[in-house]
């Protein structure tokens, strides 16, 4: 694995200039990669698309639905049983079904607000910005400063550091869901 320095740009023309500048600075063309990075959540990393099979922050929802439905169903059936003289034999069944439905709505009270941390969860991680990405791989630690300087001089919006492999211009092991290591 090599060290990779990547810069985010907004325009394709800036990407072309950055690729040429990195090559002129002595970096191998085969170890320079440029590609468009989609917004977080739209990287098509799962069979159904997107980045995750389950929505982040929704892991407690099934438990809340089951708890609410069971509690509401029991209460509804009890009320239905108490009203049998008025509702007839269908009272406990209808009461249980209505109670289960209303109780399942209890899960909404367990949902977190946007930006709110989950119980026992970690702080939100910074996501990569969408846009054009130019990356260069190298093995000599002395090349890092030179790569950062070239990308910043050309107006990279954000510069990050990673470990990986760029072969024939393709960053083969790039994982867009991993948080970036921003170079400050």
PDB file of C-alpha atoms in Angstrom:
ATOM      1  CA  UNK A   1       0.000   0.000   0.000  1.00  0.00           C
ATOM      2  CA  UNK A   2       1.120   3.503  -0.790  1.00  0.00           C
ATOM      3  CA  UNK A   3       0.387   6.903   0.650  1.00  0.00           C
ATOM      4  CA  UNK A   4      -2.211   8.775  -1.385  1.00  0.00           C
ATOM      5  CA  UNK A   5      -2.807  12.508  -1.350  1.00  0.00           C
ATOM      6  CA  UNK A   6      -6.067  13.619  -2.955  1.00  0.00           C
ATOM      7  CA  UNK A   7      -7.483  17.040  -3.725  1.00  0.00           C
ATOM      8  CA  UNK A   8     -11.100  17.982  -4.405  1.00  0.00           C
ATOM      9  CA  UNK A   9     -11.813  20.266  -7.347  1.00  0.00           C
ATOM     10  CA  UNK A  10     -15.012  21.717  -8.733  1.00  0.00           C
ATOM     11  CA  UNK A  11     -14.326  21.869 -12.470  1.00  0.00           C
ATOM     12  CA  UNK A  12     -13.081  19.334 -15.006  1.00  0.00           C
ATOM     13  CA  UNK A  13     -10.606  21.909 -16.367  1.00  0.00           C
ATOM     14  CA  UNK A  14      -9.042  22.159 -12.878  1.00  0.00           C
ATOM     15  CA  UNK A  15      -8.694  18.373 -12.796  1.00  0.00           C
ATOM     16  CA  UNK A  16      -6.880  18.336 -16.140  1.00  0.00           C
ATOM     17  CA  UNK A  17      -4.499  21.070 -14.957  1.00  0.00           C
ATOM     18  CA  UNK A  18      -3.876  19.216 -11.666  1.00  0.00           C
ATOM     19  CA  UNK A  19      -3.071  15.953 -13.474  1.00  0.00           C
ATOM     20  CA  UNK A  20      -0.557  17.728 -15.723  1.00  0.00           C
ATOM     21  CA  UNK A  21       0.975  19.627 -12.788  1.00  0.00           C
ATOM     22  CA  UNK A  22       1.448  16.443 -10.755  1.00  0.00           C
ATOM     23  CA  UNK A  23       3.117  14.743 -13.740  1.00  0.00           C
ATOM     24  CA  UNK A  24       5.362  17.790 -14.265  1.00  0.00           C
ATOM     25  CA  UNK A  25       6.265  17.631 -10.549  1.00  0.00           C
ATOM     26  CA  UNK A  26       7.668  14.134 -11.160  1.00  0.00           C
ATOM     27  CA  UNK A  27       4.773  11.885 -10.217  1.00  0.00           C
ATOM     28  CA  UNK A  28       4.097   8.906 -12.498  1.00  0.00           C
ATOM     29  CA  UNK A  29       1.014   9.243 -14.737  1.00  0.00           C
ATOM     30  CA  UNK A  30       0.076   5.641 -13.880  1.00  0.00           C
ATOM     31  CA  UNK A  31      -0.154   6.601 -10.194  1.00  0.00           C
ATOM     32  CA  UNK A  32      -2.418   9.625 -10.726  1.00  0.00           C
ATOM     33  CA  UNK A  33      -6.172   9.055 -10.606  1.00  0.00           C
ATOM     34  CA  UNK A  34      -9.050  11.434 -11.316  1.00  0.00           C
ATOM     35  CA  UNK A  35     -12.749  10.692 -10.960  1.00  0.00           C
ATOM     36  CA  UNK A  36     -16.095  12.125  -9.898  1.00  0.00           C
ATOM     37  CA  UNK A  37     -17.130  11.370  -6.330  1.00  0.00           C
ATOM     38  CA  UNK A  38     -20.904  11.169  -5.758  1.00  0.00           C
ATOM     39  CA  UNK A  39     -22.643  12.566  -2.682  1.00  0.00           C
ATOM     40  CA  UNK A  40     -22.572  10.490   0.492  1.00  0.00           C
ATOM     41  CA  UNK A  41     -25.260   7.820   0.323  1.00  0.00           C
ATOM     42  CA  UNK A  42     -25.194   7.598  -3.480  1.00  0.00           C
ATOM     43  CA  UNK A  43     -22.114   5.445  -4.108  1.00  0.00           C
ATOM     44  CA  UNK A  44     -24.014   2.322  -5.195  1.00  0.00           C
ATOM     45  CA  UNK A  45     -22.038   0.074  -2.823  1.00  0.00           C
ATOM     46  CA  UNK A  46     -24.925  -2.301  -2.003  1.00  0.00           C
ATOM     47  CA  UNK A  47     -27.081  -4.545  -4.214  1.00  0.00           C
ATOM     48  CA  UNK A  48     -29.989  -2.118  -3.831  1.00  0.00           C
ATOM     49  CA  UNK A  49     -27.854   1.000  -4.386  1.00  0.00           C
ATOM     50  CA  UNK A  50     -26.644   3.550  -1.867  1.00  0.00           C
ATOM     51  CA  UNK A  51     -23.957   3.116   0.802  1.00  0.00           C
ATOM     52  CA  UNK A  52     -25.811   1.207   3.541  1.00  0.00           C
ATOM     53  CA  UNK A  53     -28.346  -1.605   3.684  1.00  0.00           C
ATOM     54  CA  UNK A  54     -30.031   0.106   6.649  1.00  0.00           C
ATOM     55  CA  UNK A  55     -30.618   3.776   7.217  1.00  0.00           C
ATOM     56  CA  UNK A  56     -28.168   5.225   9.749  1.00  0.00           C
ATOM     57  CA  UNK A  57     -30.004   6.201  12.924  1.00  0.00           C
ATOM     58  CA  UNK A  58     -32.896   3.804  12.346  1.00  0.00           C
ATOM     59  CA  UNK A  59     -31.510   0.751  14.126  1.00  0.00           C
ATOM     60  CA  UNK A  60     -33.945   1.040  17.081  1.00  0.00           C
ATOM     61  CA  UNK A  61     -37.050   1.297  14.878  1.00  0.00           C
ATOM     62  CA  UNK A  62     -37.931  -2.438  14.639  1.00  0.00           C
ATOM     63  CA  UNK A  63     -37.633  -2.854  18.410  1.00  0.00           C
ATOM     64  CA  UNK A  64     -39.854   0.187  19.009  1.00  0.00           C
ATOM     65  CA  UNK A  65     -42.494  -1.055  16.559  1.00  0.00           C
ATOM     66  CA  UNK A  66     -42.646  -4.510  18.196  1.00  0.00           C
ATOM     67  CA  UNK A  67     -42.748  -3.082  21.735  1.00  0.00           C
ATOM     68  CA  UNK A  68     -45.431  -0.575  20.811  1.00  0.00           C
ATOM     69  CA  UNK A  69     -47.552  -3.096  18.916  1.00  0.00           C
ATOM     70  CA  UNK A  70     -47.388  -5.663  21.736  1.00  0.00           C
ATOM     71  CA  UNK A  71     -48.242  -3.127  24.431  1.00  0.00           C
ATOM     72  CA  UNK A  72     -50.946  -1.417  22.375  1.00  0.00           C
ATOM     73  CA  UNK A  73     -52.420  -4.760  21.302  1.00  0.00           C
ATOM     74  CA  UNK A  74     -52.659  -5.973  24.900  1.00  0.00           C
ATOM     75  CA  UNK A  75     -54.264  -2.745  26.099  1.00  0.00           C
ATOM     76  CA  UNK A  76     -56.653  -2.673  23.105  1.00  0.00           C
ATOM     77  CA  UNK A  77     -57.692  -6.310  23.667  1.00  0.00           C
ATOM     78  CA  UNK A  78     -58.322  -5.586  27.356  1.00  0.00           C
ATOM     79  CA  UNK A  79     -60.480  -2.581  26.512  1.00  0.00           C
ATOM     80  CA  UNK A  80     -62.275  -4.600  23.820  1.00  0.00           C
ATOM     81  CA  UNK A  81     -62.964  -7.371  26.335  1.00  0.00           C
ATOM     82  CA  UNK A  82     -64.379  -4.864  28.819  1.00  0.00           C
ATOM     83  CA  UNK A  83     -66.712  -3.502  26.146  1.00  0.00           C
ATOM     84  CA  UNK A  84     -68.020  -6.884  24.934  1.00  0.00           C
ATOM     85  CA  UNK A  85     -71.579  -6.022  26.087  1.00  0.00           C
ATOM     86  CA  UNK A  86     -71.503  -3.017  23.690  1.00  0.00           C
ATOM     87  CA  UNK A  87     -69.285  -4.297  20.869  1.00  0.00           C
ATOM     88  CA  UNK A  88     -70.071  -7.987  20.843  1.00  0.00           C
ATOM     89  CA  UNK A  89     -67.543 -10.791  20.340  1.00  0.00           C
ATOM     90  CA  UNK A  90     -65.544  -8.764  17.780  1.00  0.00           C
ATOM     91  CA  UNK A  91     -64.656  -6.170  20.443  1.00  0.00           C
ATOM     92  CA  UNK A  92     -61.463  -7.816  21.756  1.00  0.00           C
ATOM     93  CA  UNK A  93     -60.222  -8.537  18.207  1.00  0.00           C
ATOM     94  CA  UNK A  94     -60.892  -5.048  16.881  1.00  0.00           C
ATOM     95  CA  UNK A  95     -59.557  -3.513  20.102  1.00  0.00           C
ATOM     96  CA  UNK A  96     -56.371  -5.581  19.845  1.00  0.00           C
ATOM     97  CA  UNK A  97     -55.800  -4.637  16.190  1.00  0.00           C
ATOM     98  CA  UNK A  98     -56.465  -0.932  16.718  1.00  0.00           C
ATOM     99  CA  UNK A  99     -54.313  -0.970  19.859  1.00  0.00           C
ATOM    100  CA  UNK A 100     -51.456  -2.718  18.035  1.00  0.00           C
ATOM    101  CA  UNK A 101     -51.565  -0.171  15.231  1.00  0.00           C
ATOM    102  CA  UNK A 102     -51.640   2.811  17.582  1.00  0.00           C
ATOM    103  CA  UNK A 103     -48.956   1.217  19.749  1.00  0.00           C
ATOM    104  CA  UNK A 104     -46.667   0.653  16.759  1.00  0.00           C
ATOM    105  CA  UNK A 105     -46.714   4.397  16.228  1.00  0.00           C
ATOM    106  CA  UNK A 106     -44.890   4.560  19.573  1.00  0.00           C
ATOM    107  CA  UNK A 107     -41.680   3.873  17.606  1.00  0.00           C
ATOM    108  CA  UNK A 108     -41.871   7.424  16.241  1.00  0.00           C
ATOM    109  CA  UNK A 109     -41.211   8.719  19.736  1.00  0.00           C
ATOM    110  CA  UNK A 110     -37.957   6.727  19.722  1.00  0.00           C
ATOM    111  CA  UNK A 111     -36.683   8.300  16.496  1.00  0.00           C
ATOM    112  CA  UNK A 112     -33.821  10.723  16.818  1.00  0.00           C
ATOM    113  CA  UNK A 113     -33.823  14.213  15.418  1.00  0.00           C
ATOM    114  CA  UNK A 114     -31.536  15.077  12.506  1.00  0.00           C
ATOM    115  CA  UNK A 115     -27.992  15.566  13.815  1.00  0.00           C
ATOM    116  CA  UNK A 116     -28.800  14.064  17.225  1.00  0.00           C
ATOM    117  CA  UNK A 117     -26.380  11.379  18.420  1.00  0.00           C
ATOM    118  CA  UNK A 118     -27.638   7.875  18.960  1.00  0.00           C
ATOM    119  CA  UNK A 119     -27.535   6.379  22.425  1.00  0.00           C
ATOM    120  CA  UNK A 120     -24.135   4.767  22.776  1.00  0.00           C
ATOM    121  CA  UNK A 121     -23.262   5.979  19.302  1.00  0.00           C
ATOM    122  CA  UNK A 122     -20.178   7.829  18.210  1.00  0.00           C
ATOM    123  CA  UNK A 123     -19.947  11.403  17.069  1.00  0.00           C
ATOM    124  CA  UNK A 124     -20.966  12.012  13.453  1.00  0.00           C
ATOM    125  CA  UNK A 125     -18.104  11.417  11.045  1.00  0.00           C
ATOM    126  CA  UNK A 126     -17.126  13.895   8.393  1.00  0.00           C
ATOM    127  CA  UNK A 127     -18.095  12.766   4.910  1.00  0.00           C
ATOM    128  CA  UNK A 128     -16.134  13.346   1.733  1.00  0.00           C
ATOM    129  CA  UNK A 129     -17.384  16.240  -0.342  1.00  0.00           C
ATOM    130  CA  UNK A 130     -18.970  15.408  -3.672  1.00  0.00           C
ATOM    131  CA  UNK A 131     -17.109  16.571  -6.751  1.00  0.00           C
ATOM    132  CA  UNK A 132     -14.011  15.881  -8.784  1.00  0.00           C
ATOM    133  CA  UNK A 133     -11.137  14.140  -6.994  1.00  0.00           C
ATOM    134  CA  UNK A 134      -7.511  14.037  -8.138  1.00  0.00           C
ATOM    135  CA  UNK A 135      -5.312  11.577  -6.263  1.00  0.00           C
ATOM    136  CA  UNK A 136      -1.640  10.663  -6.481  1.00  0.00           C
ATOM    137  CA  UNK A 137       0.066   7.635  -4.917  1.00  0.00           C
ATOM    138  CA  UNK A 138       3.710   7.451  -3.875  1.00  0.00           C
ATOM    139  CA  UNK A 139       5.940   5.360  -1.654  1.00  0.00           C
ATOM    140  CA  UNK A 140       8.572   7.935  -0.643  1.00  0.00           C
ATOM    141  CA  UNK A 141       7.425   9.909   2.432  1.00  0.00           C
ATOM    142  CA  UNK A 142       9.328  12.914   1.103  1.00  0.00           C
ATOM    143  CA  UNK A 143       6.865  13.225  -1.796  1.00  0.00           C
ATOM    144  CA  UNK A 144       3.906  14.037   0.462  1.00  0.00           C
ATOM    145  CA  UNK A 145       4.734  17.706   0.953  1.00  0.00           C
ATOM    146  CA  UNK A 146       5.302  18.190  -2.769  1.00  0.00           C
ATOM    147  CA  UNK A 147       1.933  16.586  -3.659  1.00  0.00           C
ATOM    148  CA  UNK A 148       0.082  18.702  -1.078  1.00  0.00           C
ATOM    149  CA  UNK A 149       1.771  21.879  -2.310  1.00  0.00           C
ATOM    150  CA  UNK A 150       0.834  21.196  -5.963  1.00  0.00           C
ATOM    151  CA  UNK A 151      -2.829  20.489  -5.144  1.00  0.00           C
ATOM    152  CA  UNK A 152      -3.198  23.500  -2.834  1.00  0.00           C
ATOM    153  CA  UNK A 153      -1.448  25.832  -5.268  1.00  0.00           C
ATOM    154  CA  UNK A 154      -3.980  24.786  -7.923  1.00  0.00           C
ATOM    155  CA  UNK A 155      -6.935  25.552  -5.639  1.00  0.00           C
ATOM    156  CA  UNK A 156      -7.993  22.168  -4.269  1.00  0.00           C
ATOM    157  CA  UNK A 157     -11.065  22.781  -2.102  1.00  0.00           C
ATOM    158  CA  UNK A 158     -10.020  20.061   0.349  1.00  0.00           C
ATOM    159  CA  UNK A 159      -6.879  17.908   0.562  1.00  0.00           C
ATOM    160  CA  UNK A 160      -6.895  14.485   2.212  1.00  0.00           C
ATOM    161  CA  UNK A 161      -4.466  11.663   2.969  1.00  0.00           C
ATOM    162  CA  UNK A 162      -5.186   7.951   2.548  1.00  0.00           C
ATOM    163  CA  UNK A 163      -3.526   4.573   2.111  1.00  0.00           C
ATOM    164  CA  UNK A 164      -4.204   2.501  -0.950  1.00  0.00           C
ATOM    165  CA  UNK A 165      -3.173   1.542  -4.444  1.00  0.00           C
ATOM    166  CA  UNK A 166      -3.444   3.479  -7.674  1.00  0.00           C
ATOM    167  CA  UNK A 167      -2.558   1.286 -10.634  1.00  0.00           C
ATOM    168  CA  UNK A 168      -2.806   2.460 -14.252  1.00  0.00           C
ATOM    169  CA  UNK A 169      -4.718   5.565 -13.141  1.00  0.00           C
ATOM    170  CA  UNK A 170      -7.325   3.602 -11.154  1.00  0.00           C
ATOM    171  CA  UNK A 171      -7.619   3.938  -7.363  1.00  0.00           C
ATOM    172  CA  UNK A 172      -8.735   0.323  -7.093  1.00  0.00           C
ATOM    173  CA  UNK A 173      -9.288   0.118  -3.325  1.00  0.00           C
ATOM    174  CA  UNK A 174     -10.957   3.522  -2.832  1.00  0.00           C
ATOM    175  CA  UNK A 175     -13.817   3.349  -0.315  1.00  0.00           C
ATOM    176  CA  UNK A 176     -16.014   6.471  -0.456  1.00  0.00           C
ATOM    177  CA  UNK A 177     -17.796   5.529   2.776  1.00  0.00           C
ATOM    178  CA  UNK A 178     -14.603   5.840   4.851  1.00  0.00           C
ATOM    179  CA  UNK A 179     -14.148   9.206   6.564  1.00  0.00           C
ATOM    180  CA  UNK A 180     -11.452  11.367   4.978  1.00  0.00           C
ATOM    181  CA  UNK A 181      -8.188  12.171   6.782  1.00  0.00           C
ATOM    182  CA  UNK A 182      -8.142  15.900   6.061  1.00  0.00           C
ATOM    183  CA  UNK A 183      -4.700  17.506   5.682  1.00  0.00           C
ATOM    184  CA  UNK A 184      -4.673  20.810   7.532  1.00  0.00           C
TER     185      UNK A 184
END
